């Protein structure tokens, strides 16, 4: 049973990273989960525990993605792309900072996968429209992809794995944000600063101030509609929509503070937005059945079954012996060592299983509450930021590479690693140290 589970995990991981013939990652994950169930590593009773653990996270993420799809129905993201070009005022350097701000806000308002899937094709479209050369596009796209993925660290609601892990350690979204937002945001500022220094010589000095004829590429998952009588009318509507989305996002943290399930607020927000679209565009919400990427739920559920199977055959017992020295010293040692360990595990095994395994292990170590929270948050930093060292560290990065290649922008693994090897390690160490000092001062 143990060997079947271990072999299933490794083979599943290979197929998820390899994706022969472009198969969806949920397919090998589902097959692996079925094999683990048949092997007896996970019982039917435990399936109920797993379902209860991931259900809230899955509902929240799906509701968030629905909101993003509705916004694109209004042409929101094309509007943002045009505003980016205008705000840059012809400066390639100013455009760099606006692109990274957009990717940060997209992840904060929606989630990291949604940010990659929606923002990257629009940036490719914008940069192609500007007539930039391949080496001039890479700084914007690569920095934007790294910031979009790393930006899931400040607030737990931006990543389905973070939400699942929060449930495992019984930590509220509000507490996570109070302890993590400042350290992770400072880490992101360092990251974007390092990226700017690395790319400064490649950034074009001048870019077009106006872009016309923006239309989403055929491989973009969403479509736009033209429904506005004037540019002023369009901008006013977009700002109202943005204010509503911001209010929904704030409501998640308010709900967490008052112990209300955040999934409830996320669903209410998405339903209101769907109703708004129905009234404004006369588009019923039935198209969400086709446009929503339901495979994300299947993937997360299947991976958690496999990880739970590894937990049941004794993996966490071995990891407890290995990790105990890391969390038995000072909180500073706990933060740095756990974050570095999860960074290494994420780049070897992908951050989804790495964070799940790391979190399950921590809950079995009988740590005091503060040490548990610091170790968990360090794990999140390692899995959300440290995992970016190699392209296979996160599924979001693999999706990003696939999208930019389809947009005819050439980015090799070596080009990627030459950048991340310089910017990711110092960012991770800096963020982990700041996490220690922030938590010590605050709590």
Tab-separated table of N, CA and C in Angstrom, residues 9 29 33 36 42 46-55 161 164-165 167-169 297-312 352-353 355-357 359-360 363:
chain	number	residue	atom	x	y	z
A	9	UNK	N	1.964	9.008	-6.406
A	9	UNK	CA	2.255	10.432	-6.226
A	9	UNK	C	3.309	10.910	-7.221
A	29	UNK	N	-4.279	13.929	-11.948
A	29	UNK	CA	-4.557	14.037	-10.510
A	29	UNK	C	-5.736	13.152	-10.108
A	33	UNK	N	-5.688	9.929	-7.653
A	33	UNK	CA	-6.545	9.866	-6.460
A	33	UNK	C	-7.335	8.558	-6.420
A	36	UNK	N	-5.030	5.757	-5.321
A	36	UNK	CA	-4.761	5.850	-3.874
A	36	UNK	C	-5.955	5.341	-3.072
A	42	UNK	N	-6.389	5.796	1.719
A	42	UNK	CA	-7.408	6.740	2.176
A	42	UNK	C	-8.744	6.011	2.212
A	46	UNK	N	-12.588	9.041	5.407
A	46	UNK	CA	-11.680	10.182	5.299
A	46	UNK	C	-12.015	11.068	4.107
A	47	UNK	N	-12.702	10.514	3.108
A	47	UNK	CA	-13.151	11.330	1.980
A	47	UNK	C	-14.061	12.462	2.455
A	48	UNK	N	-14.884	12.155	3.459
A	48	UNK	CA	-15.768	13.175	4.025
A	48	UNK	C	-14.976	14.297	4.682
A	49	UNK	N	-13.900	13.934	5.389
A	49	UNK	CA	-13.039	14.931	6.031
A	49	UNK	C	-12.376	15.811	4.979
A	50	UNK	N	-11.898	15.175	3.910
A	50	UNK	CA	-11.237	15.913	2.832
A	50	UNK	C	-12.214	16.874	2.165
A	51	UNK	N	-13.435	16.386	1.900
A	51	UNK	CA	-14.455	17.230	1.267
A	51	UNK	C	-14.769	18.441	2.128
A	52	UNK	N	-14.906	18.216	3.430
A	52	UNK	CA	-15.220	19.307	4.354
A	52	UNK	C	-14.078	20.318	4.416
A	53	UNK	N	-12.834	19.827	4.264
A	53	UNK	CA	-11.657	20.692	4.350
A	53	UNK	C	-11.544	21.610	3.140
A	54	UNK	N	-11.797	21.077	1.950
A	54	UNK	CA	-11.557	21.883	0.742
A	54	UNK	C	-12.796	22.583	0.209
A	55	UNK	N	-13.980	22.219	0.692
A	55	UNK	CA	-15.215	22.746	0.089
A	55	UNK	C	-15.294	24.267	0.164
A	161	UNK	N	-4.817	26.739	-2.521
A	161	UNK	CA	-4.032	25.920	-1.599
A	161	UNK	C	-3.847	26.631	-0.263
A	164	UNK	N	-7.045	26.172	1.667
A	164	UNK	CA	-7.139	24.816	2.223
A	164	UNK	C	-6.233	24.693	3.439
A	165	UNK	N	-5.003	25.222	3.329
A	165	UNK	CA	-4.052	25.142	4.434
A	165	UNK	C	-4.554	25.924	5.653
A	167	UNK	N	-7.581	26.219	6.570
A	167	UNK	CA	-8.572	25.351	7.191
A	167	UNK	C	-7.893	24.266	8.032
A	168	UNK	N	-6.784	23.731	7.521
A	168	UNK	CA	-6.075	22.658	8.215
A	168	UNK	C	-5.512	23.153	9.554
A	169	UNK	N	-4.951	24.370	9.577
A	169	UNK	CA	-4.346	24.887	10.811
A	169	UNK	C	-5.348	25.675	11.657
A	297	UNK	N	-11.355	22.663	-8.997
A	297	UNK	CA	-11.881	21.958	-7.826
A	297	UNK	C	-11.460	20.491	-7.875
A	298	UNK	N	-11.618	19.871	-9.040
A	298	UNK	CA	-11.275	18.456	-9.191
A	298	UNK	C	-9.790	18.245	-8.916
A	299	UNK	N	-8.969	19.144	-9.437
A	299	UNK	CA	-7.522	19.030	-9.234
A	299	UNK	C	-7.168	19.139	-7.747
A	300	UNK	N	-7.694	20.160	-7.072
A	300	UNK	CA	-7.379	20.367	-5.662
A	300	UNK	C	-7.863	19.192	-4.810
A	301	UNK	N	-9.079	18.713	-5.087
A	301	UNK	CA	-9.648	17.587	-4.340
A	301	UNK	C	-8.810	16.325	-4.541
A	302	UNK	N	-8.442	16.055	-5.789
A	302	UNK	CA	-7.664	14.850	-6.103
A	302	UNK	C	-6.274	14.901	-5.481
A	303	UNK	N	-5.616	16.066	-5.565
A	303	UNK	CA	-4.278	16.194	-4.981
A	303	UNK	C	-4.318	16.025	-3.467
A	304	UNK	N	-5.369	16.537	-2.837
A	304	UNK	CA	-5.461	16.416	-1.382
A	304	UNK	C	-5.670	14.961	-0.974
A	305	UNK	N	-6.407	14.209	-1.791
A	305	UNK	CA	-6.568	12.772	-1.508
A	305	UNK	C	-5.206	12.072	-1.544
A	306	UNK	N	-4.410	12.382	-2.573
A	306	UNK	CA	-3.089	11.757	-2.695
A	306	UNK	C	-2.198	12.146	-1.519
A	307	UNK	N	-2.207	13.431	-1.150
A	307	UNK	CA	-1.389	13.897	-0.025
A	307	UNK	C	-1.857	13.265	1.277
A	308	UNK	N	-3.164	13.121	1.441
A	308	UNK	CA	-3.714	12.495	2.646
A	308	UNK	C	-3.261	11.038	2.728
A	309	UNK	N	-3.184	10.396	1.552
A	309	UNK	CA	-2.690	9.024	1.514
A	309	UNK	C	-1.232	8.946	1.954
A	310	UNK	N	-0.405	9.895	1.478
A	310	UNK	CA	0.999	9.951	1.911
A	310	UNK	C	1.092	10.181	3.416
A	311	UNK	N	0.204	11.027	3.916
A	311	UNK	CA	0.156	11.288	5.358
A	311	UNK	C	-0.165	10.005	6.137
A	312	UNK	N	-1.110	9.223	5.625
A	312	UNK	CA	-1.540	8.012	6.323
A	312	UNK	C	-0.504	6.898	6.316
A	352	UNK	N	1.775	23.031	-4.714
A	352	UNK	CA	0.493	22.513	-4.197
A	352	UNK	C	0.710	21.368	-3.211
A	353	UNK	N	1.333	20.254	-3.626
A	353	UNK	CA	1.558	19.168	-2.662
A	353	UNK	C	2.521	19.564	-1.553
A	355	UNK	N	2.962	22.490	0.046
A	355	UNK	CA	2.311	23.222	1.129
A	355	UNK	C	1.346	22.328	1.897
A	356	UNK	N	0.621	21.461	1.199
A	356	UNK	CA	-0.305	20.554	1.886
A	356	UNK	C	0.442	19.614	2.833
A	357	UNK	N	1.528	19.011	2.350
A	357	UNK	CA	2.322	18.100	3.181
A	357	UNK	C	2.918	18.857	4.361
A	359	UNK	N	1.913	21.606	5.802
A	359	UNK	CA	0.889	22.040	6.756
A	359	UNK	C	0.374	20.875	7.585
A	360	UNK	N	0.114	19.732	6.953
A	360	UNK	CA	-0.325	18.550	7.689
A	360	UNK	C	0.715	18.124	8.721
A	363	UNK	N	0.690	20.407	11.899
A	363	UNK	CA	-0.431	20.174	12.819
A	363	UNK	C	-0.215	18.938	13.685
